[in-house]
Coordinates of N, CA and C in Angstrom, one line a residue:
M369 N 1.0 -1.1 -0.1 CA 0.2 0.2 -0.4 C 0.8 1.5 0.2
K370 N 0.5 2.3 -0.8 CA 1.4 3.4 -0.9 C 1.0 4.1 0.1
K371 N 1.7 5.0 0.6 CA 1.8 5.9 2.3 C 1.8 7.2 1.9
L372 N 0.8 7.7 2.5 CA 0.7 9.0 2.0 C 1.3 10.3 2.9
F373 N 2.1 9.2 3.8 CA 2.8 10.1 4.5 C 4.1 11.0 4.0
L374 N 4.8 10.3 3.0 CA 5.9 10.4 2.5 C 5.9 11.7 1.3
F375 N 4.3 11.6 0.8 CA 3.9 12.2 -0.2 C 3.8 13.6 0.4
L376 N 3.2 13.7 1.6 CA 2.7 14.9 2.6 C 4.4 15.6 3.3
F377 N 5.0 14.7 3.7 CA 6.3 15.5 4.5 C 7.3 16.4 3.1
L378 N 6.9 15.4 1.6 CA 7.8 16.1 0.7 C 7.0 17.7 0.6
S379 N 5.6 17.4 0.3 CA 5.1 18.1 -0.1 C 5.3 19.9 1.0
L380 N 5.4 19.6 2.3 CA 5.5 20.1 3.5 C 7.1 20.9 3.2
L381 N 8.0 20.5 2.7 CA 9.2 21.1 2.5 C 9.0 22.1 1.3
M382 N 8.4 21.7 0.4 CA 8.2 22.6 -0.7 C 7.3 23.9 -0.3
S383 N 6.4 23.9 0.5 CA 5.6 24.8 0.9 C 6.0 26.2 1.6
P384 N 5.3 27.2 1.1 CA 5.9 28.2 1.8 C 5.9 28.7 3.3
I385 N 6.4 29.3 4.0 CA 6.1 29.2 5.5 C 4.8 29.2 6.2
W386 N 3.7 30.2 5.2 CA 2.7 30.6 5.8 C 2.0 29.3 5.3
A387 N 1.9 28.2 4.8 CA 1.3 27.2 4.8 C 0.6 26.6 5.6
L388 N -0.4 25.7 5.2 CA -1.0 24.9 6.7 C -0.1 23.9 6.6
R389 N 0.1 23.3 7.6 CA 1.0 22.0 7.9 C 0.1 21.1 8.8
C390 N 0.1 20.0 8.2 CA -0.9 19.0 9.1 C -0.3 17.4 8.3
F391 N 0.2 17.0 9.1 CA 0.8 15.5 9.1 C -0.5 14.6 8.7
T392 N -0.5 13.6 7.6 CA -1.7 12.7 7.6 C -1.4 11.4 7.1
D393 N -2.2 10.5 7.6 CA -1.6 9.3 7.2 C -2.9 8.2 7.5
Y394 N -3.0 7.1 6.8 CA -4.0 6.3 7.0 C -3.4 4.8 7.3
R395 N -4.4 3.9 7.6 CA -4.6 2.6 7.7 C -5.8 1.9 7.4
V396 N -5.5 0.7 6.9 CA -6.6 -0.1 6.7 C -7.2 -1.2 7.7
F397 N -8.4 -1.3 8.0 CA -8.7 -2.2 9.2 C -10.1 -2.7 8.5
H398 N -10.3 -3.8 9.6 CA -11.3 -4.8 9.0 C -12.5 -4.8 10.0
L399 N -13.8 -5.0 9.8 CA -15.0 -5.3 10.5 C -15.4 -6.5 10.0
P400 N -15.3 -7.6 10.9 CA -15.8 -8.8 10.7 C -16.8 -8.9 10.5
A401 N -17.4 -10.0 10.0 CA -19.2 -10.0 10.3 C -19.8 -10.3 11.3
S402 N -18.9 -11.4 12.2 CA -19.6 -11.4 13.7 C -19.8 -10.2 14.5
I403 N -19.1 -8.8 14.0 CA -19.5 -7.9 14.7 C -20.0 -6.7 14.2
N404 N -20.6 -6.9 12.7 CA -20.8 -6.0 12.0 C -22.1 -6.3 11.3
E405 N -23.0 -7.0 11.8 CA -24.6 -7.4 11.2 C -24.1 -8.3 10.3
G406 N -22.9 -9.1 10.2 CA -23.3 -10.4 9.4 C -22.6 -9.9 7.9
K407 N -21.8 -8.6 7.8 CA -21.3 -8.1 7.1 C -19.9 -8.0 7.2
D408 N -19.2 -8.5 6.3 CA -17.4 -8.5 6.2 C -17.2 -7.1 5.4
E409 N -16.1 -6.0 6.2 CA -16.2 -4.7 5.3 C -14.7 -4.3 5.9
P410 N -14.0 -3.9 4.9 CA -13.0 -3.1 5.6 C -13.3 -1.7 5.7
Y411 N -12.4 -0.8 6.1 CA -12.7 0.6 6.5 C -11.1 1.5 6.4
I412 N -11.1 2.4 6.4 CA -9.6 3.2 6.2 C -9.9 4.3 7.5
E413 N -8.7 4.0 8.5 CA -8.8 4.7 9.6 C -8.1 5.9 8.9
F414 N -8.2 7.3 9.4 CA -7.7 8.4 8.9 C -7.1 9.1 10.0
Y415 N -5.8 9.4 10.1 CA -4.9 10.3 11.3 C -4.5 11.7 10.7
F416 N -4.8 13.1 11.4 CA -4.4 14.0 11.1 C -3.6 14.4 12.5
D417 N -2.5 15.5 12.3 CA -1.6 15.8 13.2 C -1.2 16.9 12.9
L418 N -2.1 18.1 13.1 CA -1.7 19.9 13.1 C -0.6 20.3 13.8
D419 N -0.4 21.0 13.1 CA 1.0 21.9 13.1 C 0.3 23.3 13.5
G420 N -0.3 23.6 15.0 CA -1.2 24.4 15.5 C -0.5 25.7 15.3
Y421 N 0.8 26.0 15.1 CA 1.3 27.3 14.8 C 1.1 27.4 13.1
S422 N 0.9 26.7 12.4 CA 0.4 27.2 11.1 C -1.1 27.4 10.8
F423 N -1.7 27.2 11.6 CA -3.3 27.9 11.6 C -3.4 29.0 12.2
T424 N -4.8 29.6 12.2 CA -4.9 31.0 12.6 C -5.6 30.8 13.8
T425 N -5.2 31.8 15.2 CA -6.0 31.3 16.2 C -6.9 32.6 15.9
T426 N -8.5 32.2 16.6 CA -9.4 32.8 16.7 C -9.9 32.9 18.1
G427 N -10.7 34.0 18.5 CA -11.3 34.2 19.8 C -10.4 35.1 20.3
E428 N -10.7 35.4 21.7 CA -9.9 36.2 22.3 C -9.9 35.9 24.1
G429 N -9.0 36.4 24.8 CA -8.4 36.4 26.0 C -8.4 34.6 26.4
N430 N -9.0 34.2 27.3 CA -9.0 32.7 27.6 C -9.8 31.5 26.5
E431 N -10.4 32.4 25.9 CA -11.2 31.3 24.7 C -10.4 31.2 23.3
K432 N -9.1 31.5 23.3 CA -8.2 31.5 22.1 C -8.4 29.5 21.4
T433 N -8.5 29.8 20.2 CA -8.7 28.4 19.7 C -7.9 28.3 18.4
I434 N -7.5 27.1 18.0 CA -7.4 26.7 16.4 C -8.2 25.6 16.0
G435 N -8.3 25.6 14.7 CA -9.0 24.5 14.2 C -9.1 24.4 12.4
A436 N -9.6 23.1 12.2 CA -9.2 22.7 10.8 C -10.7 22.1 10.5
E437 N -11.1 22.0 9.1 CA -11.9 21.2 8.6 C -11.7 20.6 7.2
F438 N -12.1 19.1 7.5 CA -11.4 18.1 6.6 C -12.6 17.6 5.9
L439 N -11.9 17.4 4.4 CA -12.8 16.6 3.6 C -12.3 15.7 2.7
I440 N -12.9 14.4 3.0 CA -11.9 13.3 2.9 C -13.3 12.5 1.9
T441 N -12.6 12.5 0.3 CA -13.5 11.8 -0.5 C -12.9 10.5 -1.3
I442 N -13.3 9.2 -1.1 CA -13.0 8.0 -1.5 C -13.5 7.9 -2.9
S443 N -13.0 7.3 -3.8 CA -13.6 7.0 -5.2 C -13.0 5.6 -5.5
K444 N -13.9 4.9 -6.5 CA -13.7 3.5 -7.1 C -14.5 3.6 -8.3
D445 N -13.7 3.0 -9.4 CA -14.2 3.6 -10.9 C -14.7 4.7 -11.2
Q446 N -14.3 5.9 -10.8 CA -14.7 6.7 -10.6 C -16.4 7.1 -10.2
K447 N -16.5 6.4 -8.9 CA -17.7 6.9 -8.2 C -17.1 6.8 -7.0
I448 N -18.2 8.1 -6.0 CA -17.8 8.0 -5.0 C -18.2 7.2 -4.0
I449 N -17.6 6.0 -3.1 CA -18.1 5.4 -2.1 C -17.9 5.9 -0.8
G450 N -16.9 6.6 -0.7 CA -17.1 7.2 0.9 C -16.8 8.5 0.9
Y451 N -17.6 9.5 1.9 CA -17.3 11.0 1.7 C -17.5 11.3 3.4
K452 N -16.5 12.0 3.9 CA -16.7 12.6 5.3 C -16.3 14.0 5.4
K453 N -17.1 15.1 5.7 CA -16.4 16.3 6.4 C -16.8 16.7 7.5
F454 N -15.7 17.0 8.2 CA -16.0 17.1 9.6 C -15.0 18.0 10.1
K455 N -15.0 18.7 11.3 CA -14.2 19.8 11.8 C -13.8 19.4 13.1
A456 N -12.5 19.9 13.7 CA -12.3 19.6 15.0 C -11.4 20.8 15.2
S457 N -11.4 21.2 16.5 CA -10.9 22.6 17.4 C -10.3 22.5 18.3
Y458 N -9.2 23.2 18.8 CA -8.2 22.9 20.0 C -8.0 24.3 20.7
P459 N -8.0 24.1 22.2 CA -7.8 25.3 22.9 C -6.4 26.1 22.7
W460 N -6.0 27.2 22.6 CA -4.6 27.9 22.3 C -4.5 29.0 22.8
T461 N -5.1 29.2 23.9 CA -4.6 30.2 24.8 C -3.1 30.2 25.8
N462 N -2.7 29.1 26.0 CA -1.3 29.4 27.0 C -0.2 28.3 26.6
E463 N 0.7 28.4 26.8 CA 1.8 27.6 26.2 C 1.7 25.8 26.7
T464 N 1.1 25.4 27.7 CA 0.4 24.0 28.0 C -0.5 23.9 26.9
Q465 N -1.2 24.7 26.6 CA -2.2 23.8 25.2 C -1.5 23.8 24.2
Q466 N -0.3 24.9 23.9 CA 0.1 25.0 22.7 C 1.2 23.6 22.2
K467 N 1.5 23.0 23.5 CA 2.3 22.1 23.3 C 1.3 20.6 23.4
Q468 N 0.1 20.9 23.1 CA -0.7 19.4 23.3 C -0.7 18.8 21.8
Q469 N -1.0 17.6 21.7 CA -1.2 16.8 20.5 C -2.8 17.7 19.8
C470 N -2.4 17.7 18.8 CA -3.8 18.5 18.1 C -3.9 17.2 17.0
M471 N -4.5 16.3 17.3 CA -5.0 15.0 16.5 C -6.3 15.0 16.1
A472 N -6.8 14.4 15.0 CA -8.2 14.1 14.7 C -8.1 12.6 13.9
I473 N -9.1 12.1 14.2 CA -8.9 10.9 13.4 C -10.7 10.6 12.9
E474 N -10.7 9.6 11.9 CA -11.8 9.7 11.0 C -12.3 8.3 10.3
R475 N -13.2 7.6 10.4 CA -13.0 6.3 9.7 C -13.9 6.0 9.1
I476 N -13.7 5.6 7.6 CA -14.5 5.5 6.5 C -14.9 4.1 6.0
P477 N -15.9 3.3 5.8 CA -16.1 2.0 5.4 C -16.0 2.3 3.6
V478 N -15.1 1.0 3.1 CA -15.0 1.1 2.0 C -15.3 -0.1 1.5
S479 N -14.8 -0.4 0.4 CA -14.9 -1.8 -0.4 C -13.3 -2.1 -1.0
N480 N -13.5 -3.7 -1.2 CA -12.0 -4.1 -1.6 C -12.1 -3.6 -3.2
G481 N -10.8 -3.4 -3.6 CA -10.4 -2.9 -5.0 C -9.6 -1.8 -5.0
N482 N -9.2 -1.2 -6.0 CA -8.4 0.0 -6.6 C -9.4 1.6 -6.0
L483 N -8.6 1.9 -4.8 CA -9.5 3.1 -4.7 C -8.5 4.4 -4.6
E484 N -9.3 5.6 -5.0 CA -8.8 7.0 -5.4 C -9.3 7.4 -3.8
I485 N -8.1 8.4 -3.2 CA -8.6 9.1 -1.9 C -7.8 10.8 -2.1
D486 N -8.7 11.6 -1.9 CA -8.5 12.9 -2.0 C -8.9 13.2 -0.3
I487 N -8.4 14.5 0.0 CA -8.1 15.1 1.1 C -8.0 16.4 1.0
E488 N -8.5 17.1 1.9 CA -8.7 18.8 1.8 C -8.7 19.3 3.3
I489 N -7.4 20.0 3.7 CA -7.6 20.5 4.7 C -7.5 21.9 4.5
S490 N -8.8 22.7 5.5 CA -8.7 24.2 5.5 C -8.3 24.8 6.8
D491 N -8.2 25.9 6.9 CA -7.8 26.6 8.5 C -9.5 27.1 8.9
L492 N -9.6 26.7 9.8 CA -11.2 27.4 10.3 C -11.1 29.0 10.6
G493 N -9.7 29.4 10.8 CA -9.7 30.8 11.4 C -9.3 31.8 10.1
N494 N -9.3 31.0 9.0 CA -8.7 32.0 7.8 C -9.3 31.3 6.4
V495 N -10.4 31.7 6.1 CA -11.1 30.9 5.0 C -10.1 31.5 3.7
N496 N -9.5 32.4 3.5 CA -8.7 32.8 2.5 C -7.4 32.2 2.2
L497 N -7.0 31.4 3.4 CA -5.7 30.7 3.7 C -5.7 29.5 2.1
T498 N -4.8 29.0 1.7 CA -5.1 28.2 0.4 C -5.1 26.9 1.5
A499 N -5.9 26.0 1.0 CA -6.4 24.6 1.7 C -5.2 23.6 1.4
Q500 N -4.9 22.6 2.1 CA -3.7 21.5 1.7 C -4.7 20.2 1.0
K501 N -4.4 20.3 -0.2 CA -4.9 19.2 -1.2 C -4.1 18.0 -1.0
L502 N -4.5 16.6 -0.8 CA -3.8 15.5 -0.9 C -4.7 14.7 -1.9
H503 N -3.8 13.7 -2.8 CA -4.3 12.6 -3.2 C -3.6 11.5 -3.4
D504 N -4.3 10.3 -3.3 CA -3.4 9.3 -3.0 C -4.3 8.1 -3.7
E505 N -3.4 6.8 -4.4 CA -4.5 5.3 -4.9 C -3.6 4.4 -4.2
I506 N -5.1 3.7 -3.3 CA -4.4 2.6 -2.8 C -5.2 1.3 -3.5
Q507 N -4.7 0.0 -2.8 CA -5.4 -1.4 -3.4 C -5.8 -1.7 -1.9
V508 N -6.8 -1.7 -1.8 CA -7.6 -2.9 -0.6 C -8.0 -4.2 -0.8
I509 N -7.2 -5.2 0.0 CA -7.6 -6.3 -0.4 C -7.5 -7.1 1.1
N510 N -8.9 -7.6 1.3 CA -9.0 -8.0 2.5 C -9.7 -9.3 2.6
L511 N -9.3 -10.7 3.3 CA -10.0 -11.5 2.8 C -10.9 -12.2 3.6
D512 N -11.9 -13.0 3.3 CA -13.0 -13.1 4.3 C -12.9 -14.6 4.6
K513 N -11.7 -15.3 4.6 CA -11.9 -16.9 4.6 C -10.5 -16.7 5.3
G514 N -10.0 -17.2 6.1 CA -8.5 -17.6 7.0 C -8.3 -16.5 7.7
A515 N -7.5 -16.6 8.2 CA -6.5 -15.6 9.1 C -5.9 -14.6 8.3
F516 N -6.1 -13.2 8.8 CA -5.3 -12.3 8.0 C -4.7 -10.8 9.1
I517 N -3.7 -10.2 8.7 CA -3.6 -8.9 9.7 C -3.9 -7.8 9.0
S518 N -4.4 -6.7 9.7 CA -4.3 -5.4 9.2 C -3.0 -4.6 9.1
D519 N -3.2 -3.6 8.7 CA -2.3 -2.7 8.5 C -1.6 -2.4 9.8
I520 N -0.4 -1.8 9.9 CA 0.2 -1.9 11.1 C 0.3 -0.4 11.7
N521 N 0.2 0.1 12.9 CA 0.6 1.2 13.3 C 1.4 1.6 14.2
W522 N 2.7 2.2 13.7 CA 3.3 2.8 14.8 C 2.6 3.5 15.7
I523 N 3.2 3.6 16.9 CA 2.5 4.1 18.3 C 3.3 5.4 18.9
K524 N 2.6 6.4 19.2 CA 3.3 7.5 19.3 C 3.3 7.5 21.4
A525 N 2.1 7.4 21.3 CA 1.9 7.1 22.9 C 0.3 6.3 23.1
Y526 N 0.1 5.8 24.5 CA -1.0 5.1 24.8 C -1.0 5.4 26.1
S527 N -2.4 5.1 26.6 CA -2.9 5.2 28.0 C -4.1 4.2 28.4
V528 N -4.3 4.2 29.1 CA -5.7 3.5 29.5 C -6.9 4.2 29.5
T529 N -7.9 3.9 29.1 CA -8.9 4.8 28.3 C -10.0 5.1 29.6
T530 N -10.1 6.5 29.8 CA -10.9 6.7 31.2 C -12.6 7.0 30.6
E531 N -12.0 7.7 29.2 CA -13.3 8.3 28.9 C -13.2 7.9 27.3
P532 N -14.3 7.0 26.7 CA -14.2 6.2 25.2 C -14.1 7.7 24.3
N533 N -13.3 7.6 23.5 CA -13.0 8.5 22.3 C -12.5 8.0 20.9
G534 N -12.2 8.7 20.0 CA -12.0 8.3 18.9 C -10.9 7.2 18.8
F535 N -10.0 7.6 19.6 CA -8.7 7.2 19.3 C -8.7 5.8 20.3
S536 N -9.6 5.5 21.0 CA -9.8 4.1 22.0 C -9.8 2.9 21.5
K537 N -9.2 1.9 21.6 CA -9.3 0.5 21.3 C -9.0 -0.3 22.1
S538 N -9.8 -1.2 22.2 CA -9.6 -2.5 23.4 C -9.0 -2.0 24.9
G539 N -9.5 -0.7 25.5 CA -9.5 -0.3 26.2 C -8.5 0.7 26.7
Y540 N -7.9 0.9 25.6 CA -6.4 1.9 25.8 C -6.9 3.0 24.3
D541 N -6.3 4.4 25.0 CA -6.5 5.5 23.9 C -5.1 5.2 23.1
I542 N -5.2 5.3 21.9 CA -3.9 4.9 20.7 C -3.6 5.9 20.1
F543 N -2.4 6.4 20.3 CA -2.4 7.7 19.2 C -1.0 7.3 18.2
P544 N -1.3 7.1 17.1 CA -0.4 7.1 16.1 C 0.7 8.0 16.3
L545 N 1.8 7.3 15.2 CA 3.2 8.1 15.1 C 2.6 8.1 13.7
L546 N 2.9 9.1 13.0 CA 2.8 9.6 11.6 C 4.2 9.7 11.2
S547 N 4.9 8.8 11.1 CA 6.3 9.0 10.3 C 6.3 7.2 10.6
D548 N 7.6 6.9 9.2 CA 8.2 6.0 9.2 C 9.5 5.9 9.8
T549 N 9.9 7.0 10.1 CA 11.3 7.2 10.6 C 11.8 7.2 12.1
R550 N 12.5 6.3 12.8 CA 13.0 5.7 13.9 C 14.4 6.1 14.0
Y551 N 14.6 6.2 15.1 CA 16.0 6.7 15.7 C 16.7 5.6 16.6
D552 N 18.2 5.7 16.5 CA 18.7 4.7 16.9 C 18.6 4.6 18.8
E553 N 18.2 6.1 19.1 CA 18.6 6.3 20.2 C 17.0 5.6 21.0
E554 N 16.4 5.2 20.3 CA 15.0 4.8 21.0 C 14.8 3.5 21.6
E555 N 14.5 3.5 22.4 CA 14.5 1.9 23.5 C 13.6 1.1 23.4
K556 N 12.4 1.6 22.7 CA 11.1 0.9 22.2 C 10.7 1.5 21.4
M557 N 10.0 0.3 20.5 CA 9.0 0.7 19.1 C 7.8 -0.1 19.4
D558 N 6.9 1.0 19.9 CA 5.3 0.3 20.0 C 4.7 0.1 18.7
F559 N 4.2 -0.8 18.7 CA 3.2 -0.7 17.2 C 2.0 -1.7 17.6
Y560 N 0.5 -1.3 16.5 CA -0.8 -2.0 16.9 C -0.8 -2.4 15.6
C561 N -1.7 -3.6 15.9 CA -2.3 -4.3 14.8 C -3.3 -4.9 15.0
E562 N -4.3 -5.5 14.0 CA -5.4 -6.1 14.5 C -5.5 -7.6 13.7
V563 N -5.6 -8.7 14.3 CA -5.6 -10.4 13.6 C -7.1 -10.4 13.7
Y564 N -7.4 -11.0 12.4 CA -8.5 -11.3 12.2 C -8.9 -12.5 11.7
N565 N -10.5 -13.3 12.1 CA -10.7 -14.7 11.5 C -9.8 -16.0 12.3
T566 N -9.2 -15.6 13.2 CA -8.1 -16.6 13.9 C -9.0 -17.6 14.3
D567 N -10.8 -17.5 14.8 CA -11.3 -18.5 15.1 C -11.6 -19.5 14.0
L568 N -11.7 -18.9 12.9 CA -12.1 -19.9 11.6 C -10.8 -20.5 11.1
Y569 N -9.8 -19.8 11.6 CA -8.4 -21.0 11.1 C -8.0 -21.5 11.8
F570 N -7.4 -21.3 13.8 CA -7.3 -22.1 14.2 C -8.3 -22.9 15.3
G571 N -9.7 -22.6 15.0 CA -10.5 -22.8 15.8 C -10.5 -22.1 17.6
A572 N -10.8 -23.0 18.2 CA -10.6 -22.5 19.7 C -9.0 -22.9 20.2
D573 N -8.3 -23.4 19.4 CA -7.0 -23.4 20.1 C -6.0 -22.3 20.3
P574 N -5.2 -22.4 21.0 CA -4.0 -21.2 21.3 C -3.2 -20.9 19.9
F575 N -2.8 -19.8 19.7 CA -1.7 -19.6 18.6 C -0.6 -18.5 19.2
I576 N 0.6 -18.8 18.4 CA 1.4 -17.4 18.6 C 1.5 -16.6 17.4
V577 N 1.6 -15.5 17.7 CA 1.9 -14.0 16.6 C 3.8 -14.1 16.9
Q578 N 4.4 -14.5 15.9 CA 5.7 -14.0 16.0 C 6.0 -12.5 14.8
Y579 N 7.1 -11.7 15.1 CA 7.2 -10.5 14.4 C 8.5 -10.3 14.2
Q580 N 9.0 -9.8 13.1 CA 10.3 -9.1 13.4 C 10.3 -7.5 12.4
I581 N 10.9 -6.7 13.2 CA 11.1 -5.1 12.7 C 12.4 -5.1 11.8
L582 N 12.1 -4.5 10.8 CA 13.4 -4.7 9.5 C 13.8 -3.3 9.2
D583 N 15.0 -2.9 9.2 CA 15.2 -1.3 8.8 C 15.0 -1.6 7.2
K584 N 15.5 -0.1 6.7 CA 15.3 0.0 5.4 C 16.1 -0.9 4.4
N585 N 17.3 -1.5 5.0 CA 18.0 -2.5 4.3 C 17.5 -4.0 4.2
L586 N 16.3 -3.9 4.9 CA 15.6 -5.1 5.1 C 16.4 -6.2 6.2
Q587 N 17.4 -5.4 7.1 CA 17.8 -6.1 8.0 C 17.5 -6.3 9.5
V588 N 17.2 -7.2 10.1 CA 16.6 -7.3 11.6 C 17.2 -6.2 12.6
V589 N 16.2 -5.3 12.9 CA 16.5 -4.9 14.1 C 16.4 -5.5 15.5
Q590 N 17.6 -5.7 15.7 CA 17.7 -6.6 17.4 C 17.3 -5.9 18.3
G591 N 16.9 -6.3 19.2 CA 16.2 -6.0 20.7 C 15.0 -5.5 20.9
F592 N 14.2 -5.8 19.8 CA 12.7 -5.2 19.5 C 12.0 -7.0 19.7

């Protein structure tokens, strides 16, 4: 699957300093029929991490905020099969708030096949600022028989869920790391993925999941 992040990172390097900056990525997951009203269905999970300093502050005093409007369109065979338009805003009054993660997440059901993704990100505080536009093409293949694994997410941070939200999964709030770059000094590399249909393939028997992390030269990274 092509990675939207690399395209976005390059576009940020070539953007003027007054352009909107929002790191964007996505992963494909699956809803098994057993928990989705009898229908096997893939979905795409989109992640957005705003650079708050590139957005226009609105409000006064202790009510200052920044925000973005997101438009996601997914097409297949020149027909729109998925569409979401939503807004997200964040308090932006003091230094503590300005150090917070300004992240948003959205999930859109799709179908298997070759898909086109178009994303438009606009500044809620300045309608005249040029929107950030992204385009990507992916192929979604999910198996309806046998066991298989979702896309894999690097994890920036996670914590026990105290109040369910869009980032909550299996009792934890999981915040993705929107980069494939890791550094030698890192002592851990957390990741998240989902394994599907193990009951159909293994039955009730226990099973073992093994994994390796490879570097850009396809060499095994030791110690993880």
